[in-house]
Coordinates of N, CA, C and O in Angstrom, one line a residue:
X243 N 0.7 -1.2 0.0 CA 0.0 0.0 0.0 C 0.8 1.3 0.0 O 0.4 2.2 -0.7
X244 N 2.0 1.4 0.8 CA 2.8 2.6 0.8 C 3.4 2.8 -0.7 O 3.4 4.0 -1.0
X245 N 3.6 1.8 -1.4 CA 4.1 2.0 -2.8 C 3.1 2.7 -3.7 O 3.5 3.4 -4.5
X246 N 1.8 2.4 -3.4 CA 0.7 3.0 -4.2 C 0.7 4.5 -3.8 O 0.5 5.4 -4.7
X247 N 0.7 4.9 -2.6 CA 0.7 6.1 -2.1 C 1.9 7.0 -2.7 O 1.6 8.1 -3.0
X248 N 3.0 6.4 -2.6 CA 4.2 7.1 -3.1 C 4.1 7.5 -4.7 O 4.4 8.5 -5.2
X249 N 3.5 6.4 -5.4 CA 3.2 6.6 -6.9 C 2.1 7.8 -7.1 O 2.4 8.6 -7.8
X250 N 1.1 7.9 -6.2 CA 0.1 9.0 -6.4 C 0.6 10.2 -6.1 O 0.4 11.2 -6.8
X251 N 1.5 10.3 -5.0 CA 2.0 11.5 -4.6 C 3.0 12.0 -5.5 O 3.3 13.2 -5.6
X252 N 3.7 11.0 -6.3 CA 4.7 11.6 -7.3 C 4.1 12.1 -8.5 O 4.8 12.8 -9.3
X253 N 2.8 12.0 -8.7 CA 2.1 12.5 -9.8 C 1.6 14.0 -9.6 O 1.2 14.2 -8.6
X254 N 1.4 14.6 -10.9 CA 0.8 15.9 -10.7 C -0.7 15.8 -10.4 O -1.2 14.7 -10.5
X255 N -1.4 16.8 -10.1 CA -2.8 16.8 -9.8 C -3.5 16.4 -11.0 O -4.5 15.5 -10.9
X256 N -3.2 16.8 -12.2 CA -3.8 16.4 -13.3 C -3.7 15.0 -13.6 O -4.8 14.2 -14.0
X257 N -2.5 14.4 -13.5 CA -2.4 13.0 -13.7 C -3.2 12.3 -12.6 O -3.7 11.2 -13.0
X258 N -3.4 12.6 -11.5 CA -4.1 12.0 -10.5 C -5.6 12.1 -10.8 O -6.3 11.1 -10.5
X259 N -5.9 13.2 -11.6 CA -7.3 13.2 -11.9 C -7.7 12.3 -12.9 O -8.7 11.8 -12.9
X260 N -6.9 12.0 -14.0 CA -7.1 11.1 -15.0 C -6.9 9.7 -14.8 O -7.0 8.9 -15.7
X261 N -6.2 9.4 -13.5 CA -5.8 8.0 -13.3 C -6.9 7.0 -13.4 O -6.9 5.9 -13.6
X262 N -8.1 7.6 -13.0 CA -9.4 6.8 -13.1 C -9.5 6.0 -14.4 O -9.9 4.9 -14.5
X263 N -9.2 6.8 -15.5 CA -9.4 6.3 -16.9 C -8.4 5.2 -17.2 O -8.6 4.4 -18.3
X264 N -7.2 5.1 -16.6 CA -6.3 4.2 -16.8 C -6.4 2.9 -16.3 O -6.0 2.6 -15.2
X265 N -7.2 2.1 -16.9 CA -7.7 0.8 -16.2 C -6.7 -0.2 -15.7 O -6.7 -0.9 -14.8
X266 N -5.7 -0.3 -16.4 CA -4.7 -1.3 -16.1 C -3.4 -0.8 -15.5 O -2.3 -1.5 -15.4
X267 N -3.4 0.5 -15.3 CA -2.1 1.3 -14.8 C -0.9 1.4 -15.7 O 0.2 1.4 -15.2
X268 N -1.1 1.2 -17.0 CA 0.1 1.2 -17.8 C 0.6 2.5 -18.4 O 1.6 2.8 -19.1
X269 N -0.3 3.6 -17.9 CA 0.0 4.9 -18.4 C -0.4 5.4 -19.7 O -0.1 6.5 -20.3
X270 N -1.4 4.4 -20.3 CA -2.0 4.8 -21.5 C -3.5 4.6 -21.4 O -3.9 3.6 -20.9
X271 N -4.3 5.5 -21.9 CA -5.8 5.6 -21.7 C -6.1 5.1 -23.3 O -5.9 6.0 -24.1
X272 N -6.7 4.0 -23.4 CA -7.2 3.6 -24.8 C -8.6 4.0 -24.9 O -9.3 4.3 -24.0
X273 N -9.1 3.9 -26.1 CA -10.6 4.3 -26.3 C -11.6 3.1 -25.4 O -12.6 3.5 -25.0
X274 N -11.1 2.0 -25.4 CA -11.8 1.0 -24.5 C -11.8 1.5 -23.0 O -12.8 1.3 -22.4
X275 N -10.7 2.0 -22.6 CA -10.7 2.5 -21.2 C -11.6 3.6 -20.9 O -12.2 3.7 -19.9
X276 N -11.6 4.6 -21.9 CA -12.7 5.6 -22.0 C -14.0 5.2 -21.9 O -14.9 5.7 -21.0
X277 N -14.2 4.3 -22.8 CA -15.6 3.7 -22.9 C -16.1 3.1 -21.6 O -17.2 3.3 -21.1
X278 N -15.3 2.2 -21.1 CA -15.5 1.5 -19.9 C -15.7 2.6 -18.6 O -16.6 2.3 -17.9
X279 N -14.9 3.5 -18.6 CA -14.9 4.4 -17.5 C -16.3 5.2 -17.7 O -16.9 5.4 -16.6
X280 N -16.8 5.6 -18.8 CA -18.0 6.3 -18.8 C -19.2 5.4 -18.5 O -20.1 5.9 -17.9
X281 N -19.0 4.1 -18.9 CA -20.2 3.1 -18.6 C -20.2 3.0 -17.1 O -21.3 3.0 -16.5
X282 N -19.1 2.9 -16.5 CA -18.9 2.6 -15.1 C -19.7 4.0 -14.2 O -20.1 3.9 -13.0
X283 N -19.4 5.0 -15.0 CA -20.0 6.3 -14.3 C -21.5 6.4 -14.5 O -22.2 7.2 -14.0
X284 N -22.1 5.5 -15.3 CA -23.6 5.5 -15.4 C -24.2 6.0 -16.7 O -25.3 6.1 -16.9
X285 N -23.2 6.3 -17.6 CA -23.6 7.0 -19.0 C -24.1 5.8 -19.8 O -23.6 4.7 -19.7
X286 N -24.9 6.1 -20.8 CA -25.3 5.3 -21.7 C -24.6 4.9 -22.8 O -23.5 5.5 -22.9
X287 N -24.8 4.0 -23.5 CA -24.0 3.5 -24.7 C -23.7 4.6 -25.6 O -22.5 4.8 -26.0
X288 N -24.7 5.3 -26.1 CA -24.5 6.2 -27.2 C -23.5 7.4 -26.7 O -22.6 7.8 -27.3
X289 N -23.8 7.9 -25.4 CA -23.1 8.9 -24.8 C -21.7 8.5 -24.6 O -20.6 9.2 -24.9
X290 N -21.5 7.4 -24.2 CA -20.0 6.7 -24.0 C -19.3 6.7 -25.3 O -18.0 7.0 -25.2
X291 N -19.9 6.3 -26.3 CA -19.2 6.3 -27.6 C -18.9 7.7 -28.3 O -17.9 7.7 -28.8
X292 N -19.8 8.6 -28.0 CA -19.5 9.9 -28.5 C -18.3 10.5 -27.6 O -17.4 11.1 -28.2
X293 N -18.3 10.1 -26.3 CA -17.2 10.6 -25.5 C -15.8 10.1 -25.8 O -14.7 10.8 -25.9
X294 N -15.8 8.7 -26.3 CA -14.7 8.2 -26.8 C -14.0 8.8 -28.0 O -12.8 9.1 -28.0
X295 N -14.9 9.2 -28.9 CA -14.5 10.0 -30.1 C -14.0 11.2 -29.8 O -12.8 11.6 -30.3
X296 N -14.7 12.0 -29.0 CA -14.2 13.3 -28.6 C -12.9 13.5 -27.9 O -12.1 14.1 -28.2
X297 N -13.0 12.6 -26.8 CA -11.7 12.6 -25.9 C -10.6 12.1 -26.5 O -9.5 12.9 -26.6
X298 N -10.5 10.9 -27.1 CA -9.4 10.3 -27.5 C -8.9 10.9 -28.9 O -7.8 11.0 -29.1
X299 N -9.9 11.4 -29.6 CA -9.5 12.1 -31.0 C -8.7 13.4 -30.5 O -7.7 13.8 -31.2
X300 N -9.3 14.2 -29.6 CA -8.6 15.4 -29.3 C -7.3 15.4 -28.3 O -6.6 16.3 -28.5
X301 N -7.2 14.3 -27.6 CA -6.1 14.3 -26.7 C -4.9 13.4 -27.2 O -3.8 13.4 -26.5
X302 N -5.2 12.5 -28.1 CA -4.3 11.6 -28.5 C -3.0 12.2 -29.0 O -1.8 11.9 -28.8
X303 N -3.2 13.0 -30.1 CA -2.1 13.8 -30.8 C -1.3 14.5 -29.9 O 0.0 14.5 -29.8
X304 N -1.8 15.4 -29.2 CA -0.9 16.2 -28.3 C -0.1 15.6 -27.2 O 1.1 15.8 -26.8
X305 N -0.6 14.3 -26.7 CA 0.0 13.6 -25.8 C 1.1 12.6 -26.4 O 2.1 12.3 -25.9
X306 N 0.7 12.2 -27.7 CA 1.7 11.3 -28.4 C 3.0 12.2 -28.9 O 4.0 11.6 -29.0
X307 N 2.9 13.4 -29.1 CA 4.0 14.1 -29.5 C 5.3 14.0 -28.6 O 6.3 14.5 -29.0
X308 N 4.9 13.9 -27.3 CA 6.1 13.6 -26.3 C 6.8 12.4 -26.5 O 7.9 12.3 -26.1
X309 N 6.3 11.5 -27.3 CA 6.9 10.2 -27.6 C 7.4 10.0 -29.0 O 8.4 9.5 -29.2
X310 N 6.5 10.6 -29.9 CA 7.0 10.5 -31.4 C 6.3 11.4 -32.2 O 5.2 11.9 -31.9
X311 N 6.8 11.7 -33.4 CA 6.2 12.7 -34.3 C 5.0 11.8 -35.2 O 4.2 12.6 -35.8
X312 N 5.0 10.6 -35.0 CA 3.9 9.8 -35.7 C 2.7 9.8 -35.0 O 2.8 9.2 -33.9
X313 N 1.5 10.1 -35.4 CA 0.4 10.1 -34.8 C -0.1 8.7 -34.3 O 0.3 7.7 -35.3
X314 N -0.7 8.4 -33.5 CA -1.1 7.1 -32.9 C -2.4 6.7 -33.5 O -3.4 7.3 -33.4
X315 N -2.3 5.5 -34.4 CA -3.4 5.2 -35.1 C -4.6 4.7 -34.1 O -5.8 4.5 -34.6
X316 N -4.2 4.2 -33.0 CA -5.2 3.6 -32.0 C -5.7 4.7 -31.1 O -6.6 4.5 -30.2
X317 N -5.3 5.9 -31.2 CA -5.9 7.1 -30.6 C -5.8 6.9 -29.0 O -6.8 7.2 -28.3
X318 N -4.5 6.5 -28.6 CA -4.4 6.3 -27.1 C -3.8 7.7 -26.5 O -3.3 8.6 -27.3
X319 N -4.3 7.9 -25.3 CA -3.9 9.1 -24.6 C -2.9 8.8 -23.6 O -2.9 7.8 -22.8
X320 N -1.6 9.4 -23.7 CA -0.5 9.0 -22.9 C -0.5 9.9 -21.4 O -0.5 11.2 -21.4
X321 N -0.6 9.3 -20.3 CA -0.8 10.0 -19.1 C 0.4 10.9 -18.7 O 0.3 12.0 -18.2
X322 N 1.6 10.2 -19.0 CA 2.8 11.0 -18.5 C 2.9 12.4 -19.2 O 3.7 13.2 -18.8
X323 N 2.5 12.6 -20.5 CA 2.5 13.8 -21.1 C 1.2 14.5 -21.3 O 0.9 15.2 -22.2
X324 N 0.2 14.2 -20.4 CA -1.1 14.9 -20.4 C -0.9 16.4 -20.4 O -1.9 17.1 -20.9
X325 N 0.1 16.9 -19.7 CA 0.2 18.3 -19.6 C 0.3 19.1 -21.0 O 0.1 20.2 -21.2
X326 N 0.9 18.2 -22.1 CA 0.9 18.8 -23.3 C -0.3 19.2 -23.9 O -0.3 20.0 -24.9
X327 N -1.4 18.6 -23.5 CA -2.7 18.9 -24.0 C -3.7 19.5 -23.0 O -4.8 19.8 -23.3
X328 N -3.1 20.1 -21.9 CA -4.1 20.9 -21.0 C -4.6 22.0 -21.7 O -4.0 22.9 -22.0
X329 N -5.9 22.1 -21.4 CA -6.8 23.1 -21.9 C -7.4 24.0 -20.9 O -8.0 25.0 -21.2
X330 N -7.4 23.5 -19.8 CA -8.0 24.3 -18.7 C -7.2 24.2 -17.3 O -6.3 23.3 -17.2
X331 N -7.5 25.0 -16.3 CA -6.9 25.1 -15.1 C -7.4 24.1 -14.1 O -8.6 24.1 -14.0
X332 N -6.5 23.4 -13.5 CA -6.8 22.4 -12.5 C -6.4 23.0 -11.3 O -5.1 23.2 -11.1
X333 N -7.2 23.1 -10.3 CA -6.8 23.7 -9.0 C -5.8 22.8 -8.3 O -5.9 21.6 -8.4
X334 N -5.0 23.3 -7.4 CA -4.0 22.5 -6.7 C -4.7 21.3 -6.0 O -4.1 20.2 -5.6
X335 N -5.9 21.5 -5.5 CA -6.6 20.4 -4.8 C -7.4 19.4 -5.6 O -8.2 18.4 -5.2
X336 N -7.2 19.5 -6.9 CA -8.0 18.7 -7.9 C -9.3 19.0 -8.2 O -10.0 18.2 -8.7
X337 N -9.8 20.0 -7.6 CA -11.2 20.5 -7.8 C -11.4 21.4 -9.2 O -10.5 22.2 -9.3

């Protein structure tokens, strides 16, 4: 358990905020992860599919550029470079 706490404390507030979507903890949010996350939050199938398209399409390229110039054909979002695509302010307490 202390290792998990150290991992969480070593991440930025934005990374802590999106860690819910990283289902297997590999640092990559796939479209399937996004879909499952929205379904677990109680959204219907249609809204979850729209959310996958909007979120993964818009955040995939900016986060991929920290790793490669080649766009990711699977539209994955990379957690470690999420700050490259930050479009809004996240308060220090994550609210």
